Amino acid sequence: MNLSTDLKHRVVTAFQRYVANPVTRRLPLQTVLETTGRVSGLPRATPVGGRRVGDSFWLVSEYGERSQYVRNIRANPRVRVRIRGRWHPGTARLLPDDDPRARLRSLPRMNSTAVRVFGAELLTVRVDLDG
């Protein structure tokens, strides 16, 4: 990773953590991914964009393995996803062999554009929702 990518990651992450996420995760219709903190063991809620397709929810992480929620998934893949105000438990799968840019074309346009603009190490994540 070069200096400009690292700086971009730090700026975007700080903005999301301290400004955008605290507001958007409270919006009733915002999709939220809840992981378990790998160190604290506490629930961690992250607003995400993606799409439910059948019994799966698809999203693309902007910073791949550097994203805190991806690191939490590595430690414990059991998650919950709030979709349209309703929580769904499931198991998250990291899909490094999936083409995240192609995946973004099948996801909601506004979020996909932001992920492409601000992201640097895209990674597809699929959550297999429990029945």
Short mmCIF file of C-alpha atoms in Angstrom, two decimals:
data_model
loop_
_atom_site.label_atom_id
_atom_site.label_comp_id
_atom_site.label_asym_id
_atom_site.label_seq_id
_atom_site.Cartn_x
_atom_site.Cartn_y
_atom_site.Cartn_z
CA MET A 1 0.00 0.00 0.00
CA ASN A 2 1.40 3.39 -0.89
CA LEU A 3 1.33 6.55 1.21
CA SER A 4 -1.64 8.12 -0.58
CA THR A 5 -3.70 4.94 -0.19
CA ASP A 6 -2.79 4.72 3.50
CA LEU A 7 -3.70 8.38 4.05
CA LYS A 8 -6.98 7.90 2.15
CA HIS A 9 -7.77 4.88 4.36
CA ARG A 10 -7.08 6.80 7.57
CA VAL A 11 -9.15 9.84 6.51
CA VAL A 12 -12.13 7.81 5.24
CA THR A 13 -12.06 5.48 8.26
CA ALA A 14 -11.94 8.39 10.73
CA PHE A 15 -14.85 10.13 8.96
CA GLN A 16 -16.92 6.95 8.94
CA ARG A 17 -16.12 6.02 12.55
CA TYR A 18 -16.72 9.43 14.14
CA VAL A 19 -19.19 11.18 11.83
CA ALA A 20 -21.12 9.02 9.37
CA ASN A 21 -21.56 5.70 11.19
CA PRO A 22 -22.92 7.04 14.51
CA VAL A 23 -25.66 8.86 12.58
CA THR A 24 -26.51 6.37 9.83
CA ARG A 25 -26.62 3.24 12.01
CA ARG A 26 -29.51 4.87 13.93
CA LEU A 27 -31.61 5.37 10.80
CA PRO A 28 -34.35 2.72 10.89
CA LEU A 29 -34.06 1.69 7.25
CA GLN A 30 -30.24 1.77 7.04
CA THR A 31 -28.78 -1.68 6.50
CA VAL A 32 -26.45 -2.54 9.39
CA LEU A 33 -23.96 -5.38 9.78
CA GLU A 34 -23.45 -6.44 13.39
CA THR A 35 -20.28 -8.38 14.18
CA THR A 36 -18.76 -9.41 17.50
CA GLY A 37 -15.68 -7.42 18.46
CA ARG A 38 -12.68 -9.75 18.23
CA VAL A 39 -11.04 -8.20 21.32
CA SER A 40 -13.96 -6.81 23.34
CA GLY A 41 -16.55 -9.49 22.56
CA LEU A 42 -19.11 -6.68 22.28
CA PRO A 43 -21.55 -6.19 19.37
CA ARG A 44 -20.20 -3.81 16.70
CA ALA A 45 -22.71 -2.21 14.34
CA THR A 46 -21.50 -0.98 10.95
CA PRO A 47 -23.78 0.66 8.37
CA VAL A 48 -23.29 -1.07 5.03
CA GLY A 49 -24.72 -1.07 1.56
CA GLY A 50 -25.57 -4.25 -0.23
CA ARG A 51 -28.42 -6.38 -1.44
CA ARG A 52 -30.32 -9.41 -0.30
CA VAL A 53 -30.53 -12.11 -2.94
CA GLY A 54 -32.59 -15.07 -1.75
CA ASP A 55 -31.14 -16.32 1.53
CA SER A 56 -27.89 -14.34 1.15
CA PHE A 57 -26.88 -10.73 1.71
CA TRP A 58 -24.03 -9.44 -0.48
CA LEU A 59 -21.75 -6.46 0.17
CA VAL A 60 -18.29 -5.24 -0.77
CA SER A 61 -15.83 -4.01 1.85
CA GLU A 62 -13.95 -0.84 0.84
CA TYR A 63 -10.74 -1.80 2.61
CA GLY A 64 -10.90 -5.57 2.58
CA GLU A 65 -8.77 -7.19 5.26
CA ARG A 66 -8.08 -3.79 6.85
CA SER A 67 -11.76 -3.18 7.62
CA GLN A 68 -12.53 -3.71 11.30
CA TYR A 69 -15.71 -5.62 10.54
CA VAL A 70 -13.81 -7.95 8.18
CA ARG A 71 -11.26 -8.61 10.92
CA ASN A 72 -14.14 -9.32 13.31
CA ILE A 73 -15.68 -11.74 10.78
CA ARG A 74 -12.34 -13.58 10.52
CA ALA A 75 -12.43 -14.09 14.30
CA ASN A 76 -16.15 -14.99 14.45
CA PRO A 77 -18.24 -15.33 11.27
CA ARG A 78 -21.59 -15.33 13.13
CA VAL A 79 -23.23 -11.96 12.39
CA ARG A 80 -26.58 -10.23 12.17
CA VAL A 81 -27.78 -8.01 9.34
CA ARG A 82 -30.54 -5.44 9.79
CA ILE A 83 -32.41 -5.20 6.50
CA ARG A 84 -35.40 -2.84 6.25
CA GLY A 85 -35.58 -2.61 10.03
CA ARG A 86 -35.54 -6.36 10.71
CA TRP A 87 -32.57 -8.32 12.12
CA HIS A 88 -31.45 -11.53 10.39
CA PRO A 89 -28.80 -13.82 11.93
CA GLY A 90 -26.34 -15.47 9.59
CA THR A 91 -22.80 -16.57 8.81
CA ALA A 92 -20.49 -14.23 6.92
CA ARG A 93 -18.11 -15.53 4.28
CA LEU A 94 -15.16 -13.58 2.88
CA LEU A 95 -14.84 -14.22 -0.86
CA PRO A 96 -11.41 -13.13 -2.09
CA ASP A 97 -11.89 -15.03 -5.37
CA ASP A 98 -15.06 -13.09 -6.25
CA ASP A 99 -14.62 -10.05 -8.51
CA PRO A 100 -15.68 -7.17 -6.21
CA ARG A 101 -15.93 -4.61 -9.04
CA ALA A 102 -18.29 -6.89 -10.97
CA ARG A 103 -20.21 -7.56 -7.74
CA LEU A 104 -20.64 -3.81 -7.15
CA ARG A 105 -22.46 -3.57 -10.49
CA SER A 106 -25.20 -5.82 -9.06
CA LEU A 107 -25.54 -3.87 -5.78
CA PRO A 108 -27.31 -0.55 -5.08
CA ARG A 109 -25.76 2.13 -7.28
CA MET A 110 -25.26 4.93 -4.73
CA ASN A 111 -23.35 2.81 -2.21
CA SER A 112 -21.42 1.01 -4.95
CA THR A 113 -20.21 4.31 -6.34
CA ALA A 114 -18.99 5.40 -2.89
CA VAL A 115 -17.20 2.07 -2.37
CA ARG A 116 -15.46 2.40 -5.75
CA VAL A 117 -14.45 6.03 -5.07
CA PHE A 118 -13.27 5.66 -1.47
CA GLY A 119 -12.16 2.03 -1.44
CA ALA A 120 -8.72 0.69 -2.18
CA GLU A 121 -8.71 -3.03 -1.35
CA LEU A 122 -12.16 -4.26 -2.29
CA LEU A 123 -13.37 -7.59 -0.88
CA THR A 124 -16.70 -9.32 -1.45
CA VAL A 125 -18.58 -10.51 1.62
CA ARG A 126 -21.59 -12.82 1.53
CA VAL A 127 -23.77 -13.41 4.56
CA ASP A 128 -25.69 -16.67 4.44
CA LEU A 129 -28.85 -15.84 6.35
CA ASP A 130 -30.38 -18.41 8.70
CA GLY A 131 -33.78 -19.67 7.58
#
